[in-house]
Amino acid sequence: MLRQLFGLARRASRTAAWEYTAPLGAAKPITTSATCNSTNSHDVFNVHVEGPNNNWDNKFDFSATNYKKVEEIISRYPPNYKRSAVIPLLDLAQQQNGGWVNLAAMNRVASILEMPEIRVYEVATFYTMFNRSKIGKYHVMVCGTTPCMLNGSREIASALTSHLGIGVGQTTKDGTFTLGEMECMGCCVNAPMIAVADYSKGAEGYSYNYYEDLTPADAIKIVDTLKKGGTPKVGSQYRSKAEPDGVVSEGKWVPKKGGETTLMGEIPGPYCRNLDEVPVPA
């Protein structure tokens, strides 16, 4: 019976999830409820999975530097509401723990905030910003909402799966990259785009950057630069801001004819009528 239910769940998810083409020789991409729900979390089913690094015997504690951050975060709330700090403390724990929160990290947060452990588990499994299983040093998330999809996010996802040899929800064998999918990240005007969470330097060097106006070649260049320890250009790869200076079309950047449009020059119209003129009676 359980197998039948699992099979139904998998078949239902296939109808809603993105369809990625797996590279030759690579494992078939995971297609589950996690991908069809369009989440940046790479977890297939957001439940606890006992493992060597995720059990009751593991130990976790914040570093001395991060304890100073813990104290600062808790100080933002009244003493009787300090459990309101659960989300930022889980975020800090995830940064220190290499991009995921195991059972020990959640229990430490519960202990610091003097709240039931189950309450912390509920938060960590509800918000997709928290990863409940180990991920790579770089969490690469492809936006899958309509504007990005219309401008080529599927091609970007396909290029990344082929180049990295993994599917959505999977991690490269060297532990460098985990590929995920995420819903709207608020950069529709610069679509398509990806976000990269960098856990390679711990909480002190953590970064979460947007890379916008991407072609498939740009996306591959970004992950290659990160792998070499470089710093890719953050934001739009082709314009300095969100001005209508061009668009990604069919995998290429197409500049706008005439260059940038600003309010410092002559505005091309259409124009409003002169509001100072008295209308002529009909």
mmCIF file of C-alpha atoms in Angstrom:
data_model
loop_
_atom_site.group_PDB
_atom_site.id
_atom_site.type_symbol
_atom_site.label_atom_id
_atom_site.label_comp_id
_atom_site.label_asym_id
_atom_site.label_seq_id
_atom_site.Cartn_x
_atom_site.Cartn_y
_atom_site.Cartn_z
ATOM 1 C CA MET A 1 0.000 0.000 0.000
ATOM 2 C CA LEU A 2 2.820 2.410 0.931
ATOM 3 C CA ARG A 3 4.573 1.722 -2.359
ATOM 4 C CA GLN A 4 1.353 2.451 -4.246
ATOM 5 C CA LEU A 5 0.917 5.793 -2.465
ATOM 6 C CA PHE A 6 4.540 6.703 -3.142
ATOM 7 C CA GLY A 7 4.091 5.808 -6.790
ATOM 8 C CA LEU A 8 1.007 8.012 -7.048
ATOM 9 C CA ALA A 9 2.878 10.895 -5.440
ATOM 10 C CA ARG A 10 5.738 10.534 -7.886
ATOM 11 C CA ARG A 11 3.413 10.372 -10.894
ATOM 12 C CA ALA A 12 1.533 13.458 -9.690
ATOM 13 C CA SER A 13 4.758 15.384 -9.197
ATOM 14 C CA ARG A 14 5.961 14.606 -12.714
ATOM 15 C CA THR A 15 2.979 16.429 -14.166
ATOM 16 C CA ALA A 16 3.833 19.655 -12.347
ATOM 17 C CA ALA A 17 7.622 19.654 -12.097
ATOM 18 C CA TRP A 18 10.035 21.195 -14.555
ATOM 19 C CA GLU A 19 11.324 18.847 -17.196
ATOM 20 C CA TYR A 20 15.115 18.887 -17.371
ATOM 21 C CA THR A 21 17.147 16.884 -19.836
ATOM 22 C CA ALA A 22 19.755 14.874 -17.967
ATOM 23 C CA PRO A 23 23.277 14.952 -19.449
ATOM 24 C CA LEU A 24 24.564 11.722 -20.946
ATOM 25 C CA GLY A 25 25.995 9.466 -18.294
ATOM 26 C CA ALA A 26 24.539 11.502 -15.437
ATOM 27 C CA ALA A 27 22.004 10.284 -12.946
ATOM 28 C CA LYS A 28 18.419 11.036 -13.856
ATOM 29 C CA PRO A 29 17.337 14.322 -12.200
ATOM 30 C CA ILE A 30 15.167 13.982 -9.132
ATOM 31 C CA THR A 31 11.557 14.823 -9.934
ATOM 32 C CA THR A 32 9.542 15.055 -6.741
ATOM 33 C CA SER A 33 7.148 17.199 -4.804
ATOM 34 C CA ALA A 34 10.113 19.383 -3.828
ATOM 35 C CA THR A 35 10.733 20.416 -7.414
ATOM 36 C CA CYS A 36 7.097 20.790 -8.406
ATOM 37 C CA ASN A 37 6.518 23.075 -5.449
ATOM 38 C CA SER A 38 9.279 25.313 -6.779
ATOM 39 C CA THR A 39 11.445 25.634 -3.723
ATOM 40 C CA ASN A 40 15.026 26.649 -3.159
ATOM 41 C CA SER A 41 15.298 23.766 -0.712
ATOM 42 C CA HIS A 42 16.817 20.735 -2.397
ATOM 43 C CA ASP A 43 15.250 18.271 0.033
ATOM 44 C CA VAL A 44 13.036 15.696 -1.642
ATOM 45 C CA PHE A 45 10.698 15.243 1.305
ATOM 46 C CA ASN A 46 11.248 17.762 4.078
ATOM 47 C CA VAL A 47 11.416 15.215 6.888
ATOM 48 C CA HIS A 48 14.153 14.058 9.229
ATOM 49 C CA VAL A 49 16.449 11.414 7.785
ATOM 50 C CA GLU A 50 18.717 9.748 10.319
ATOM 51 C CA GLY A 51 22.350 9.735 9.243
ATOM 52 C CA PRO A 52 25.955 9.949 10.480
ATOM 53 C CA ASN A 53 25.788 13.755 10.545
ATOM 54 C CA ASN A 54 22.125 14.087 11.470
ATOM 55 C CA ASN A 55 21.241 12.256 14.675
ATOM 56 C CA TRP A 56 20.846 12.719 18.431
ATOM 57 C CA ASP A 57 24.520 11.925 19.105
ATOM 58 C CA ASN A 58 25.867 14.824 17.003
ATOM 59 C CA LYS A 59 27.029 18.000 18.695
ATOM 60 C CA PHE A 60 26.653 21.571 17.454
ATOM 61 C CA ASP A 61 27.466 24.876 19.033
ATOM 62 C CA PHE A 62 27.985 28.373 17.722
ATOM 63 C CA SER A 63 31.520 29.704 17.494
ATOM 64 C CA ALA A 64 32.637 32.465 19.848
ATOM 65 C CA THR A 65 32.305 34.981 17.015
ATOM 66 C CA ASN A 66 28.827 33.797 16.146
ATOM 67 C CA TYR A 67 27.735 33.828 19.793
ATOM 68 C CA LYS A 68 28.255 37.583 19.680
ATOM 69 C CA LYS A 69 25.875 37.655 16.711
ATOM 70 C CA VAL A 70 23.443 35.444 18.626
ATOM 71 C CA GLU A 71 23.425 37.915 21.528
ATOM 72 C CA GLU A 72 22.888 40.853 19.158
ATOM 73 C CA ILE A 73 19.997 39.092 17.401
ATOM 74 C CA ILE A 74 18.260 38.156 20.651
ATOM 75 C CA SER A 75 18.648 41.729 21.938
ATOM 76 C CA ARG A 76 16.301 42.909 19.166
ATOM 77 C CA TYR A 77 13.338 41.307 20.937
ATOM 78 C CA PRO A 78 11.742 41.729 24.394
ATOM 79 C CA PRO A 79 12.999 39.068 26.867
ATOM 80 C CA ASN A 80 9.610 37.363 26.956
ATOM 81 C CA TYR A 81 9.570 37.159 23.136
ATOM 82 C CA LYS A 82 13.115 36.029 22.473
ATOM 83 C CA ARG A 83 11.851 32.932 20.678
ATOM 84 C CA SER A 84 11.021 35.349 17.863
ATOM 85 C CA ALA A 85 14.738 35.074 17.024
ATOM 86 C CA VAL A 86 14.316 31.461 15.881
ATOM 87 C CA ILE A 87 14.495 32.231 12.140
ATOM 88 C CA PRO A 88 17.631 34.446 12.205
ATOM 89 C CA LEU A 89 19.357 31.990 14.590
ATOM 90 C CA LEU A 90 18.552 29.048 12.325
ATOM 91 C CA ASP A 91 19.894 31.080 9.415
ATOM 92 C CA LEU A 92 23.126 31.758 11.313
ATOM 93 C CA ALA A 93 23.406 28.081 12.264
ATOM 94 C CA GLN A 94 22.953 27.094 8.626
ATOM 95 C CA GLN A 95 25.696 29.483 7.535
ATOM 96 C CA GLN A 96 28.123 28.087 10.105
ATOM 97 C CA ASN A 97 27.124 24.483 9.392
ATOM 98 C CA GLY A 98 27.958 24.534 5.690
ATOM 99 C CA GLY A 99 24.517 25.305 4.311
ATOM 100 C CA TRP A 100 22.175 23.021 6.237
ATOM 101 C CA VAL A 101 20.640 22.597 9.682
ATOM 102 C CA ASN A 102 20.971 19.176 11.231
ATOM 103 C CA LEU A 103 19.227 17.922 14.340
ATOM 104 C CA ALA A 104 22.028 19.133 16.622
ATOM 105 C CA ALA A 105 21.852 22.673 15.223
ATOM 106 C CA MET A 106 18.095 22.857 15.696
ATOM 107 C CA ASN A 107 18.383 21.533 19.245
ATOM 108 C CA ARG A 108 21.035 24.136 20.085
ATOM 109 C CA VAL A 109 18.779 26.934 18.831
ATOM 110 C CA ALA A 110 15.924 25.548 20.937
ATOM 111 C CA SER A 111 18.154 25.444 24.001
ATOM 112 C CA ILE A 112 19.387 29.025 23.555
ATOM 113 C CA LEU A 113 15.856 30.375 23.057
ATOM 114 C CA GLU A 114 14.386 28.180 25.798
ATOM 115 C CA MET A 115 11.650 26.841 23.584
ATOM 116 C CA PRO A 116 10.436 23.292 22.838
ATOM 117 C CA GLU A 117 12.580 21.556 20.227
ATOM 118 C CA ILE A 118 9.510 20.622 18.205
ATOM 119 C CA ARG A 119 8.756 24.331 17.685
ATOM 120 C CA VAL A 120 12.168 24.795 16.077
ATOM 121 C CA TYR A 121 11.642 21.699 13.924
ATOM 122 C CA GLU A 122 8.327 23.130 12.727
ATOM 123 C CA VAL A 123 10.001 26.365 11.604
ATOM 124 C CA ALA A 124 12.956 24.631 9.943
ATOM 125 C CA THR A 125 10.733 22.291 7.958
ATOM 126 C CA PHE A 126 8.188 24.955 6.981
ATOM 127 C CA TYR A 127 10.501 27.569 5.457
ATOM 128 C CA THR A 128 12.273 26.413 2.327
ATOM 129 C CA MET A 129 15.238 28.695 3.022
ATOM 130 C CA PHE A 130 16.420 26.023 5.460
ATOM 131 C CA ASN A 131 18.061 22.909 4.073
ATOM 132 C CA ARG A 132 17.565 19.771 6.132
ATOM 133 C CA SER A 133 20.185 17.665 4.395
ATOM 134 C CA LYS A 134 23.785 18.320 3.437
ATOM 135 C CA ILE A 135 24.423 20.465 0.374
ATOM 136 C CA GLY A 136 27.410 21.705 -1.623
ATOM 137 C CA LYS A 137 29.571 24.741 -0.927
ATOM 138 C CA TYR A 138 27.528 26.718 -3.448
ATOM 139 C CA HIS A 139 23.743 26.437 -3.635
ATOM 140 C CA VAL A 140 22.784 27.479 -7.176
ATOM 141 C CA MET A 141 19.078 28.289 -7.513
ATOM 142 C CA VAL A 142 17.448 28.888 -10.895
ATOM 143 C CA CYS A 143 14.358 31.114 -10.912
ATOM 144 C CA GLY A 144 11.422 29.283 -12.428
ATOM 145 C CA THR A 145 8.667 31.896 -12.414
ATOM 146 C CA THR A 146 6.929 33.025 -15.614
ATOM 147 C CA PRO A 147 9.086 36.055 -16.646
ATOM 148 C CA CYS A 148 12.306 34.064 -16.217
ATOM 149 C CA MET A 149 10.818 31.014 -17.893
ATOM 150 C CA LEU A 150 9.670 33.041 -20.896
ATOM 151 C CA ASN A 151 13.147 34.550 -21.218
ATOM 152 C CA GLY A 152 15.036 31.272 -21.084
ATOM 153 C CA SER A 153 15.365 29.911 -17.539
ATOM 154 C CA ARG A 154 14.647 26.386 -18.749
ATOM 155 C CA GLU A 155 17.597 26.624 -21.116
ATOM 156 C CA ILE A 156 19.766 27.905 -18.248
ATOM 157 C CA ALA A 157 18.687 25.000 -16.042
ATOM 158 C CA SER A 158 19.377 22.539 -18.849
ATOM 159 C CA ALA A 159 22.825 24.059 -19.456
ATOM 160 C CA LEU A 160 23.703 23.820 -15.763
ATOM 161 C CA THR A 161 22.512 20.220 -15.424
ATOM 162 C CA SER A 162 24.574 19.235 -18.463
ATOM 163 C CA HIS A 163 27.648 21.182 -17.375
ATOM 164 C CA LEU A 164 27.609 20.062 -13.727
ATOM 165 C CA GLY A 165 26.418 16.534 -14.449
ATOM 166 C CA ILE A 166 23.609 16.706 -11.897
ATOM 167 C CA GLY A 167 19.866 17.254 -11.786
ATOM 168 C CA VAL A 168 17.755 19.586 -9.701
ATOM 169 C CA GLY A 169 18.094 18.644 -6.024
ATOM 170 C CA GLN A 170 21.434 16.933 -6.535
ATOM 171 C CA THR A 171 25.004 17.756 -5.532
ATOM 172 C CA THR A 172 28.168 17.317 -7.576
ATOM 173 C CA LYS A 173 30.445 14.455 -6.532
ATOM 174 C CA ASP A 174 33.126 16.855 -5.312
ATOM 175 C CA GLY A 175 30.614 18.573 -3.011
ATOM 176 C CA THR A 176 31.032 21.955 -4.680
ATOM 177 C CA PHE A 177 27.596 22.671 -6.185
ATOM 178 C CA THR A 178 24.002 21.840 -5.334
ATOM 179 C CA LEU A 179 21.447 22.765 -7.986
ATOM 180 C CA GLY A 180 18.010 23.945 -6.955
ATOM 181 C CA GLU A 181 14.962 25.732 -8.325
ATOM 182 C CA MET A 182 13.245 28.696 -6.727
ATOM 183 C CA GLU A 183 10.178 30.786 -7.348
ATOM 184 C CA CYS A 184 10.169 34.531 -8.042
ATOM 185 C CA MET A 185 13.228 36.311 -6.645
ATOM 186 C CA GLY A 186 12.011 39.778 -7.592
ATOM 187 C CA CYS A 187 14.259 40.468 -10.584
ATOM 188 C CA CYS A 188 11.652 40.036 -13.316
ATOM 189 C CA VAL A 189 12.884 43.110 -15.201
ATOM 190 C CA ASN A 190 16.318 41.459 -15.491
ATOM 191 C CA ALA A 191 15.071 37.954 -16.257
ATOM 192 C CA PRO A 192 16.313 35.293 -16.413
ATOM 193 C CA MET A 193 18.402 35.041 -13.283
ATOM 194 C CA ILE A 194 19.912 32.733 -10.684
ATOM 195 C CA ALA A 195 20.788 33.164 -7.004
ATOM 196 C CA VAL A 196 23.876 31.607 -5.426
ATOM 197 C CA ALA A 197 24.288 31.035 -1.694
ATOM 198 C CA ASP A 198 28.003 30.750 -0.884
ATOM 199 C CA TYR A 199 28.687 28.623 2.213
ATOM 200 C CA SER A 200 32.358 28.000 1.403
ATOM 201 C CA LYS A 201 33.692 30.489 3.968
ATOM 202 C CA GLY A 202 31.330 29.885 6.876
ATOM 203 C CA ALA A 203 29.130 32.517 8.483
ATOM 204 C CA GLU A 204 31.871 35.145 8.372
ATOM 205 C CA GLY A 205 32.214 34.957 4.585
ATOM 206 C CA TYR A 206 28.653 33.961 3.704
ATOM 207 C CA SER A 207 27.070 35.678 0.696
ATOM 208 C CA TYR A 208 23.816 35.413 -1.215
ATOM 209 C CA ASN A 209 24.072 37.015 -4.639
ATOM 210 C CA TYR A 210 21.860 37.520 -7.678
ATOM 211 C CA TYR A 211 23.137 37.063 -11.239
ATOM 212 C CA GLU A 212 20.745 38.542 -13.799
ATOM 213 C CA ASP A 213 20.179 38.919 -17.558
ATOM 214 C CA LEU A 214 21.720 35.504 -18.061
ATOM 215 C CA THR A 215 22.334 33.449 -21.147
ATOM 216 C CA PRO A 216 23.151 29.738 -20.769
ATOM 217 C CA ALA A 217 26.800 30.561 -21.477
ATOM 218 C CA ASP A 218 26.771 33.220 -18.726
ATOM 219 C CA ALA A 219 25.421 30.727 -16.177
ATOM 220 C CA ILE A 220 28.157 28.227 -17.004
ATOM 221 C CA LYS A 221 30.799 30.972 -16.784
ATOM 222 C CA ILE A 222 29.541 31.953 -13.312
ATOM 223 C CA VAL A 223 29.783 28.437 -11.837
ATOM 224 C CA ASP A 224 33.197 27.914 -13.446
ATOM 225 C CA THR A 225 34.442 31.177 -11.919
ATOM 226 C CA LEU A 226 33.140 30.158 -8.486
ATOM 227 C CA LYS A 227 34.793 26.753 -8.759
ATOM 228 C CA LYS A 228 38.145 28.425 -9.461
ATOM 229 C CA GLY A 229 37.735 30.643 -6.401
ATOM 230 C CA GLY A 230 36.961 33.754 -8.430
ATOM 231 C CA THR A 231 34.278 36.389 -7.968
ATOM 232 C CA PRO A 232 31.684 36.577 -10.774
ATOM 233 C CA LYS A 233 30.050 39.876 -11.619
ATOM 234 C CA VAL A 234 27.028 40.322 -9.358
ATOM 235 C CA GLY A 235 23.713 41.597 -10.736
ATOM 236 C CA SER A 236 23.025 42.124 -14.428
ATOM 237 C CA GLN A 237 25.700 40.756 -16.694
ATOM 238 C CA TYR A 238 25.036 43.400 -19.360
ATOM 239 C CA ARG A 239 23.648 46.602 -17.841
ATOM 240 C CA SER A 240 24.442 48.749 -14.852
ATOM 241 C CA LYS A 241 20.888 48.904 -13.538
ATOM 242 C CA ALA A 242 17.335 48.030 -14.571
ATOM 243 C CA GLU A 243 17.086 50.466 -17.482
ATOM 244 C CA PRO A 244 15.519 49.140 -20.731
ATOM 245 C CA ASP A 245 18.882 48.642 -22.447
ATOM 246 C CA GLY A 246 18.290 45.242 -24.022
ATOM 247 C CA VAL A 247 16.891 41.770 -23.439
ATOM 248 C CA VAL A 248 17.950 38.122 -23.423
ATOM 249 C CA SER A 249 16.384 36.455 -26.450
ATOM 250 C CA GLU A 250 16.982 32.924 -27.727
ATOM 251 C CA GLY A 251 19.983 32.502 -25.462
ATOM 252 C CA LYS A 252 21.714 35.738 -26.439
ATOM 253 C CA TRP A 253 21.839 39.306 -25.161
ATOM 254 C CA VAL A 254 20.204 41.648 -27.690
ATOM 255 C CA PRO A 255 21.074 45.337 -27.047
ATOM 256 C CA LYS A 256 18.392 47.953 -27.483
ATOM 257 C CA LYS A 257 18.814 50.194 -30.517
ATOM 258 C CA GLY A 258 19.783 53.706 -29.522
ATOM 259 C CA GLY A 259 21.319 52.694 -26.201
ATOM 260 C CA GLU A 260 20.082 53.690 -22.771
ATOM 261 C CA THR A 261 16.949 55.727 -22.175
ATOM 262 C CA THR A 262 17.095 58.300 -19.368
ATOM 263 C CA LEU A 263 15.082 61.302 -18.210
ATOM 264 C CA MET A 264 18.064 63.583 -18.900
ATOM 265 C CA GLY A 265 17.485 63.650 -22.642
ATOM 266 C CA GLU A 266 14.530 64.214 -24.930
ATOM 267 C CA ILE A 267 11.661 61.918 -24.091
ATOM 268 C CA PRO A 268 10.383 60.179 -27.247
ATOM 269 C CA GLY A 269 6.707 60.145 -26.277
ATOM 270 C CA PRO A 270 3.789 59.484 -26.511
ATOM 271 C CA TYR A 271 3.024 62.844 -24.975
ATOM 272 C CA CYS A 272 0.190 64.142 -22.862
ATOM 273 C CA ARG A 273 -1.789 67.128 -24.188
ATOM 274 C CA ASN A 274 -0.927 70.609 -22.884
ATOM 275 C CA LEU A 275 -2.912 70.790 -19.665
ATOM 276 C CA ASP A 276 -2.657 74.614 -19.665
ATOM 277 C CA GLU A 277 -4.713 74.930 -22.825
ATOM 278 C CA VAL A 278 -8.445 75.530 -22.419
ATOM 279 C CA PRO A 279 -10.334 72.696 -24.115
ATOM 280 C CA VAL A 280 -12.328 73.784 -27.140
ATOM 281 C CA PRO A 281 -16.038 73.076 -26.648
ATOM 282 C CA ALA A 282 -17.273 70.292 -28.895
#
